[in-house]
Amino acid sequence: MLVSAMHITAGIWVNDNEQGILADAMEFLEELAPFKSDYRHHRTGEDNGDAHLKNLLIHHQVIIPITKGEMDFGPWQTIFYAEFDGRRRKRVVVKIMGE
Amino acid sequence: MLVSAMHITAGIWVNDNEQGILADAMEFLEELAPFKSDYRHHRTGEDNGDAHLKNLLIHHQVIIPITKGEMDFGPWQTIFYAEFDGRRRKRVVVKIMGE
Amino acid sequence: MLVSAMHITAGIWVNDNEQGILADAMEFLEELAPFKSDYRHHRTGEDNGDAHLKNLLIHHQVIIPITKGEMDFGPWQTIFYAEFDGRRRKRVVVKIMGE
């Protein structure tokens, strides 16, 4: 099963649904790709250069194996969608591939 | 072919099976997402916050194209599985999709 | 649709085809995984250790959902291929999966 965000400022990933990890992950991404004013992208009038870089690290898609109609998740695996630009409507494509 | 780890502290990737690259990659991940005591996740009693962040960078899956029953690998492409938490049993789902 | 680079020093991703973002992204990757002389990988005689690490962050593949023969892209989503080693011929495998 493909889960793919339709926005280039969003990220999709699989991890544990534990609030501490989520907060650690957001802080981590902010350190690596901080919100700041001087991205070149901002010459277009946008202010979301950091969101594009966060997307580049996280990517916009995951593939989840499915067996007999159930997601083959290991312990604690959960799908997350983050919109790093903070203002967009979330949109996602989900495709089931295979038999 | 989907190769997907079942642990959220593991990463799967494709690169060259050269010991120098592997050591460089592990050092690189340790610099970006260091083992340290003060992740919020550790309030749960865990001590593997860094492994979750490493997973976030590397991701838990790769898709390998297959043509006529052979993996369509370019030169040196090899699949790796790393368990960043260091203690878990490795578990992986492999799915062949398509005809 | 799977788009998968055949080189382990290349990266494939989806983002906006805006020159500022592209320049920001290349600078960002250079900061995270700088070109430098002292990677262990260079003991093999290579000098592209940074390209392997950039590949590790970006990965070599994307999956694009397709519906009725059209790529299900959201606004601005475009596929990019970067060769971080700068000298190789680009090679990519594209596979359509599903019906």
mmCIF file of C-alpha atoms in Angstrom:
data_model
loop_
_atom_site.group_PDB
_atom_site.id
_atom_site.type_symbol
_atom_site.label_atom_id
_atom_site.label_comp_id
_atom_site.label_asym_id
_atom_site.label_seq_id
_atom_site.Cartn_x
_atom_site.Cartn_y
_atom_site.Cartn_z
ATOM 1 C CA MET A 1 0.000 0.000 0.000
ATOM 2 C CA LEU A 2 1.399 3.356 -1.090
ATOM 3 C CA VAL A 3 0.626 6.381 1.064
ATOM 4 C CA SER A 4 1.776 9.523 -0.724
ATOM 5 C CA ALA A 5 1.271 13.158 0.277
ATOM 6 C CA MET A 6 0.223 15.570 -2.450
ATOM 7 C CA HIS A 7 2.077 18.507 -0.964
ATOM 8 C CA ILE A 8 5.782 19.186 -1.298
ATOM 9 C CA THR A 9 5.950 20.730 2.135
ATOM 10 C CA ALA A 10 4.597 17.619 3.832
ATOM 11 C CA GLY A 11 6.216 14.454 5.063
ATOM 12 C CA ILE A 12 4.937 10.941 5.644
ATOM 13 C CA TRP A 13 6.702 8.405 7.777
ATOM 14 C CA VAL A 14 6.256 5.399 10.011
ATOM 15 C CA ASN A 15 7.243 5.447 13.642
ATOM 16 C CA ASP A 16 5.948 4.995 17.154
ATOM 17 C CA ASN A 17 2.931 7.065 18.198
ATOM 18 C CA GLU A 18 4.604 8.276 21.380
ATOM 19 C CA GLN A 19 4.413 11.978 22.165
ATOM 20 C CA GLY A 20 8.041 12.218 23.270
ATOM 21 C CA ILE A 21 9.336 10.782 19.998
ATOM 22 C CA LEU A 22 7.086 13.116 18.029
ATOM 23 C CA ALA A 23 8.365 16.158 19.933
ATOM 24 C CA ASP A 24 11.973 14.927 19.602
ATOM 25 C CA ALA A 25 11.464 14.410 15.866
ATOM 26 C CA MET A 26 10.014 17.873 15.289
ATOM 27 C CA GLU A 27 12.867 19.463 17.276
ATOM 28 C CA PHE A 28 15.371 17.367 15.347
ATOM 29 C CA LEU A 29 13.976 18.470 11.974
ATOM 30 C CA GLU A 30 13.922 22.070 13.132
ATOM 31 C CA GLU A 31 17.623 21.823 14.036
ATOM 32 C CA LEU A 32 18.582 20.270 10.711
ATOM 33 C CA ALA A 33 16.377 22.499 8.551
ATOM 34 C CA PRO A 34 15.498 25.560 10.612
ATOM 35 C CA PHE A 35 12.789 28.079 9.834
ATOM 36 C CA LYS A 36 14.716 31.177 8.808
ATOM 37 C CA SER A 37 14.296 34.137 6.538
ATOM 38 C CA ASP A 38 17.188 33.838 4.125
ATOM 39 C CA TYR A 39 16.393 30.824 1.952
ATOM 40 C CA ARG A 40 16.750 31.581 -1.744
ATOM 41 C CA HIS A 41 13.265 30.205 -2.237
ATOM 42 C CA HIS A 42 11.917 33.215 -0.355
ATOM 43 C CA ARG A 43 12.770 35.516 -3.260
ATOM 44 C CA THR A 44 9.596 34.126 -4.803
ATOM 45 C CA GLY A 45 7.596 35.674 -1.971
ATOM 46 C CA GLU A 46 7.220 32.386 -0.088
ATOM 47 C CA ASP A 47 8.474 31.918 3.474
ATOM 48 C CA ASN A 48 8.420 28.147 3.710
ATOM 49 C CA GLY A 49 11.911 27.185 2.531
ATOM 50 C CA ASP A 50 12.416 25.155 5.693
ATOM 51 C CA ALA A 51 9.310 23.084 4.966
ATOM 52 C CA HIS A 52 10.722 22.067 1.576
ATOM 53 C CA LEU A 53 13.971 20.939 3.192
ATOM 54 C CA LYS A 54 12.117 19.016 5.902
ATOM 55 C CA ASN A 55 10.156 17.293 3.154
ATOM 56 C CA LEU A 56 13.444 16.428 1.444
ATOM 57 C CA LEU A 57 14.641 14.638 4.591
ATOM 58 C CA ILE A 58 11.388 12.894 5.461
ATOM 59 C CA HIS A 59 9.961 12.355 1.976
ATOM 60 C CA HIS A 60 6.370 12.372 0.964
ATOM 61 C CA GLN A 61 5.565 8.685 0.907
ATOM 62 C CA VAL A 62 5.736 5.306 2.552
ATOM 63 C CA ILE A 63 4.963 1.843 1.286
ATOM 64 C CA ILE A 64 3.284 -0.472 3.735
ATOM 65 C CA PRO A 65 3.285 -4.201 3.085
ATOM 66 C CA ILE A 66 -0.147 -5.844 3.307
ATOM 67 C CA THR A 67 -0.779 -9.525 3.893
ATOM 68 C CA LYS A 68 -4.275 -11.017 3.820
ATOM 69 C CA GLY A 69 -5.838 -7.564 4.005
ATOM 70 C CA GLU A 70 -3.928 -6.445 7.087
ATOM 71 C CA MET A 71 -1.029 -4.024 7.249
ATOM 72 C CA ASP A 72 2.113 -5.962 8.105
ATOM 73 C CA PHE A 73 3.140 -3.654 10.863
ATOM 74 C CA GLY A 74 5.764 -4.481 13.414
ATOM 75 C CA PRO A 75 5.269 -3.423 17.020
ATOM 76 C CA TRP A 76 4.355 0.257 17.328
ATOM 77 C CA GLN A 77 4.585 1.058 13.638
ATOM 78 C CA THR A 78 2.134 3.863 12.862
ATOM 79 C CA ILE A 79 1.812 6.118 9.804
ATOM 80 C CA PHE A 80 2.297 9.858 10.334
ATOM 81 C CA TYR A 81 1.585 12.830 8.093
ATOM 82 C CA ALA A 82 3.162 16.180 8.945
ATOM 83 C CA GLU A 83 2.494 19.424 7.116
ATOM 84 C CA PHE A 84 5.646 21.441 7.731
ATOM 85 C CA ASP A 85 4.212 24.595 6.200
ATOM 86 C CA GLY A 86 1.464 24.576 8.769
ATOM 87 C CA ARG A 87 -1.254 26.094 6.667
ATOM 88 C CA ARG A 88 -2.163 23.738 3.912
ATOM 89 C CA ARG A 89 -5.026 21.362 3.647
ATOM 90 C CA LYS A 90 -3.700 17.831 3.959
ATOM 91 C CA ARG A 91 -4.117 15.670 0.880
ATOM 92 C CA VAL A 92 -2.897 12.170 0.455
ATOM 93 C CA VAL A 93 -3.138 9.467 -2.199
ATOM 94 C CA VAL A 94 -3.481 5.877 -1.018
ATOM 95 C CA LYS A 95 -3.033 3.069 -3.545
ATOM 96 C CA ILE A 96 -3.270 -0.644 -2.986
ATOM 97 C CA MET A 97 -0.984 -2.539 -5.352
ATOM 98 C CA GLY A 98 -0.791 -6.240 -6.082
ATOM 99 C CA GLU A 99 -3.470 -8.879 -6.038
ATOM 100 C CA MET B 1 10.266 -5.855 -4.557
ATOM 101 C CA LEU B 2 9.530 -4.180 -1.238
ATOM 102 C CA VAL B 3 11.952 -4.741 1.633
ATOM 103 C CA SER B 4 10.486 -3.300 4.808
ATOM 104 C CA ALA B 5 11.825 -3.513 8.367
ATOM 105 C CA MET B 6 9.338 -4.314 11.107
ATOM 106 C CA HIS B 7 11.104 -2.246 13.731
ATOM 107 C CA ILE B 8 10.882 1.502 14.125
ATOM 108 C CA THR B 9 14.441 1.720 15.300
ATOM 109 C CA ALA B 10 15.827 0.073 12.172
ATOM 110 C CA GLY B 11 16.763 1.429 8.779
ATOM 111 C CA ILE B 12 16.997 -0.158 5.351
ATOM 112 C CA TRP B 13 18.910 1.355 2.486
ATOM 113 C CA VAL B 14 20.825 0.618 -0.683
ATOM 114 C CA ASN B 15 24.462 1.515 -1.066
ATOM 115 C CA ASP B 16 27.899 0.127 -1.722
ATOM 116 C CA ASN B 17 29.097 -2.728 0.492
ATOM 117 C CA GLU B 18 32.386 -1.026 1.239
ATOM 118 C CA GLN B 19 33.529 -0.933 4.849
ATOM 119 C CA GLY B 20 34.711 2.675 4.674
ATOM 120 C CA ILE B 21 31.336 3.915 3.464
ATOM 121 C CA LEU B 22 29.569 1.910 6.146
ATOM 122 C CA ALA B 23 31.769 3.384 8.883
ATOM 123 C CA ASP B 24 31.370 6.879 7.393
ATOM 124 C CA ALA B 25 27.608 6.416 7.278
ATOM 125 C CA MET B 26 27.352 5.259 10.893
ATOM 126 C CA GLU B 27 29.511 8.184 12.052
ATOM 127 C CA PHE B 28 27.424 10.555 9.943
ATOM 128 C CA LEU B 29 24.161 9.314 11.471
ATOM 129 C CA GLU B 30 25.651 9.524 14.944
ATOM 130 C CA GLU B 31 26.574 13.165 14.310
ATOM 131 C CA LEU B 32 23.134 14.076 12.991
ATOM 132 C CA ALA B 33 21.163 12.099 15.589
ATOM 133 C CA PRO B 34 23.497 11.432 18.510
ATOM 134 C CA PHE B 35 22.918 8.965 21.304
ATOM 135 C CA LYS B 36 22.236 11.144 24.322
ATOM 136 C CA SER B 37 20.258 11.024 27.509
ATOM 137 C CA ASP B 38 17.864 13.934 27.207
ATOM 138 C CA TYR B 39 15.399 12.940 24.498
ATOM 139 C CA ARG B 40 11.801 13.439 25.567
ATOM 140 C CA HIS B 41 11.115 9.864 24.541
ATOM 141 C CA HIS B 42 13.272 8.714 27.444
ATOM 142 C CA ARG B 43 10.619 9.815 29.951
ATOM 143 C CA THR B 44 8.890 6.578 28.956
ATOM 144 C CA GLY B 45 11.828 4.641 30.388
ATOM 145 C CA GLU B 46 13.394 3.962 26.987
ATOM 146 C CA ASP B 47 16.898 5.106 26.076
ATOM 147 C CA ASN B 48 16.768 4.733 22.309
ATOM 148 C CA GLY B 49 15.556 8.174 21.186
ATOM 149 C CA ASP B 50 18.502 8.452 18.828
ATOM 150 C CA ALA B 51 17.544 5.202 17.097
ATOM 151 C CA HIS B 52 14.089 6.594 16.306
ATOM 152 C CA LEU B 53 15.638 9.702 14.757
ATOM 153 C CA LYS B 54 18.112 7.646 12.745
ATOM 154 C CA ASN B 55 15.186 5.604 11.455
ATOM 155 C CA LEU B 56 13.460 8.858 10.475
ATOM 156 C CA LEU B 57 16.437 9.821 8.305
ATOM 157 C CA ILE B 58 17.080 6.419 6.774
ATOM 158 C CA HIS B 59 13.530 5.041 6.677
ATOM 159 C CA HIS B 60 12.462 1.494 7.080
ATOM 160 C CA GLN B 61 12.054 0.384 3.501
ATOM 161 C CA VAL B 62 13.383 0.244 -0.010
ATOM 162 C CA ILE B 63 11.779 -0.792 -3.273
ATOM 163 C CA ILE B 64 13.974 -2.708 -5.652
ATOM 164 C CA PRO B 65 12.982 -3.011 -9.294
ATOM 165 C CA ILE B 66 12.991 -6.547 -10.649
ATOM 166 C CA THR B 67 13.215 -7.491 -14.300
ATOM 167 C CA LYS B 68 12.967 -11.098 -15.481
ATOM 168 C CA GLY B 69 13.451 -12.377 -11.952
ATOM 169 C CA GLU B 70 16.646 -10.455 -11.288
ATOM 170 C CA MET B 71 17.075 -7.375 -9.138
ATOM 171 C CA ASP B 72 17.776 -4.406 -11.414
ATOM 172 C CA PHE B 73 20.757 -3.248 -9.465
ATOM 173 C CA GLY B 74 23.249 -0.755 -10.762
ATOM 174 C CA PRO B 75 26.937 -1.239 -10.017
ATOM 175 C CA TRP B 76 27.593 -1.847 -6.306
ATOM 176 C CA GLN B 77 24.002 -1.477 -5.174
ATOM 177 C CA THR B 78 23.471 -3.668 -2.120
ATOM 178 C CA ILE B 79 20.638 -3.751 0.431
ATOM 179 C CA PHE B 80 21.520 -2.980 4.048
ATOM 180 C CA TYR B 81 19.570 -3.400 7.273
ATOM 181 C CA ALA B 82 20.752 -1.578 10.382
ATOM 182 C CA GLU B 83 19.229 -1.936 13.825
ATOM 183 C CA PHE B 84 20.078 1.354 15.508
ATOM 184 C CA ASP B 85 18.849 0.235 18.895
ATOM 185 C CA GLY B 86 21.362 -2.561 18.870
ATOM 186 C CA ARG B 87 19.389 -5.110 20.805
ATOM 187 C CA ARG B 88 16.399 -6.141 18.801
ATOM 188 C CA ARG B 89 15.873 -9.185 16.714
ATOM 189 C CA LYS B 90 15.851 -8.173 13.071
ATOM 190 C CA ARG B 91 12.590 -8.707 11.244
ATOM 191 C CA VAL B 92 11.844 -7.769 7.714
ATOM 192 C CA VAL B 93 8.950 -8.162 5.302
ATOM 193 C CA VAL B 94 9.780 -8.831 1.670
ATOM 194 C CA LYS B 95 6.998 -8.563 -0.917
ATOM 195 C CA ILE B 96 7.187 -9.096 -4.628
ATOM 196 C CA MET B 97 4.666 -6.933 -6.470
ATOM 197 C CA GLY B 98 3.600 -7.038 -10.093
ATOM 198 C CA GLU B 99 3.294 -9.922 -12.454
ATOM 199 C CA MET C 1 5.319 4.000 -10.779
ATOM 200 C CA LEU C 2 8.766 3.325 -9.371
ATOM 201 C CA VAL C 3 11.603 5.635 -10.396
ATOM 202 C CA SER C 4 14.884 4.227 -9.137
ATOM 203 C CA ALA C 5 18.425 5.470 -9.804
ATOM 204 C CA MET C 6 21.028 2.860 -10.644
ATOM 205 C CA HIS C 7 23.862 4.750 -8.985
ATOM 206 C CA ILE C 8 24.616 4.823 -5.281
ATOM 207 C CA THR C 9 25.867 8.375 -5.479
ATOM 208 C CA ALA C 10 22.614 9.679 -6.933
ATOM 209 C CA GLY C 11 19.375 10.799 -5.361
ATOM 210 C CA ILE C 12 15.816 10.966 -6.622
ATOM 211 C CA TRP C 13 13.133 13.060 -5.018
ATOM 212 C CA VAL C 14 9.937 14.972 -5.605
ATOM 213 C CA ASN C 15 9.699 18.684 -4.975
ATOM 214 C CA ASP C 16 8.950 22.016 -6.588
ATOM 215 C CA ASN C 17 10.899 22.918 -9.723
ATOM 216 C CA GLU C 18 11.847 26.323 -8.380
ATOM 217 C CA GLN C 19 15.468 27.387 -8.720
ATOM 218 C CA GLY C 20 15.667 28.866 -5.213
ATOM 219 C CA ILE C 21 14.521 25.624 -3.592
ATOM 220 C CA LEU C 22 16.975 23.644 -5.692
ATOM 221 C CA ALA C 23 19.866 25.894 -4.669
ATOM 222 C CA ASP C 24 18.709 25.814 -1.017
ATOM 223 C CA ALA C 25 18.507 22.031 -1.163
ATOM 224 C CA MET C 26 21.990 21.592 -2.629
ATOM 225 C CA GLU C 27 23.452 23.961 -0.012
ATOM 226 C CA PHE C 28 21.553 22.117 2.714
ATOM 227 C CA LEU C 29 22.915 18.737 1.613
ATOM 228 C CA GLU C 30 26.407 20.162 1.364
ATOM 229 C CA GLU C 31 26.133 21.397 4.969
ATOM 230 C CA LEU C 32 24.861 18.070 6.272
ATOM 231 C CA ALA C 33 27.229 15.889 4.234
ATOM 232 C CA PRO C 34 30.108 18.107 3.099
ATOM 233 C CA PHE C 35 32.631 17.271 0.441
ATOM 234 C CA LYS C 36 35.842 16.685 2.380
ATOM 235 C CA SER C 37 38.967 14.647 2.109
ATOM 236 C CA ASP C 38 38.925 12.493 5.216
ATOM 237 C CA TYR C 39 36.098 10.013 4.678
ATOM 238 C CA ARG C 40 37.165 6.458 5.370
ATOM 239 C CA HIS C 41 35.783 5.515 1.973
ATOM 240 C CA HIS C 42 38.601 7.493 0.386
ATOM 241 C CA ARG C 43 41.146 4.893 1.472
ATOM 242 C CA THR C 44 39.834 2.933 -1.510
ATOM 243 C CA GLY C 45 41.112 5.666 -3.794
ATOM 244 C CA GLU C 46 37.668 7.260 -4.279
ATOM 245 C CA ASP C 47 36.940 10.860 -3.346
ATOM 246 C CA ASN C 48 33.145 10.786 -3.342
ATOM 247 C CA GLY C 49 32.347 9.873 0.268
ATOM 248 C CA ASP C 50 30.068 12.882 0.532
ATOM 249 C CA ALA C 51 28.025 11.698 -2.471
ATOM 250 C CA HIS C 52 27.318 8.390 -0.717
ATOM 251 C CA LEU C 53 26.094 10.215 2.381
ATOM 252 C CA LYS C 54 23.927 12.570 0.332
ATOM 253 C CA ASN C 55 22.412 9.515 -1.334
ATOM 254 C CA LEU C 56 21.726 8.061 2.121
ATOM 255 C CA LEU C 57 19.705 11.158 3.052
ATOM 256 C CA ILE C 58 17.853 11.561 -0.230
ATOM 257 C CA HIS C 59 17.598 7.919 -1.298
ATOM 258 C CA HIS C 60 17.644 6.557 -4.778
ATOM 259 C CA GLN C 61 13.964 6.145 -5.523
ATOM 260 C CA VAL C 62 10.463 7.520 -5.425
ATOM 261 C CA ILE C 63 7.112 5.895 -6.011
ATOM 262 C CA ILE C 64 4.583 7.970 -7.862
ATOM 263 C CA PRO C 65 0.920 7.030 -7.721
ATOM 264 C CA ILE C 66 -0.777 6.782 -11.104
ATOM 265 C CA THR C 67 -4.518 7.003 -11.731
ATOM 266 C CA LYS C 68 -6.026 6.496 -15.181
ATOM 267 C CA GLY C 69 -2.625 6.811 -16.818
ATOM 268 C CA GLU C 70 -1.747 10.130 -15.229
ATOM 269 C CA MET C 71 0.683 10.751 -12.415
ATOM 270 C CA ASP C 72 -1.275 11.747 -9.302
ATOM 271 C CA PHE C 73 0.815 14.775 -8.596
ATOM 272 C CA GLY C 74 -0.197 17.483 -6.223
ATOM 273 C CA PRO C 75 0.555 21.100 -7.084
ATOM 274 C CA TRP C 76 4.191 21.639 -8.099
ATOM 275 C CA GLN C 77 5.290 18.063 -7.529
ATOM 276 C CA THR C 78 8.116 17.293 -9.946
ATOM 277 C CA ILE C 79 10.613 14.408 -10.025
ATOM 278 C CA PHE C 80 14.305 15.274 -9.671
ATOM 279 C CA TYR C 81 17.436 13.242 -10.215
ATOM 280 C CA ALA C 82 20.733 14.503 -8.804
ATOM 281 C CA GLU C 83 24.094 12.891 -9.358
ATOM 282 C CA PHE C 84 26.101 13.942 -6.334
ATOM 283 C CA ASP C 85 29.336 12.563 -7.672
ATOM 284 C CA GLY C 86 29.064 14.850 -10.661
ATOM 285 C CA ARG C 87 30.743 12.643 -13.182
ATOM 286 C CA ARG C 88 28.615 9.611 -13.788
ATOM 287 C CA ARG C 89 26.221 8.883 -16.566
ATOM 288 C CA LYS C 90 22.692 9.018 -15.191
ATOM 289 C CA ARG C 91 20.799 5.753 -15.281
ATOM 290 C CA VAL C 92 17.364 5.149 -13.940
ATOM 291 C CA VAL C 93 14.890 2.281 -13.874
ATOM 292 C CA VAL C 94 11.210 3.130 -14.265
ATOM 293 C CA LYS C 95 8.624 0.432 -13.529
ATOM 294 C CA ILE C 96 4.883 0.661 -13.728
ATOM 295 C CA MET C 97 3.230 -1.623 -11.190
ATOM 296 C CA GLY C 98 -0.403 -2.607 -10.858
ATOM 297 C CA GLU C 99 -3.087 -3.009 -13.473
#
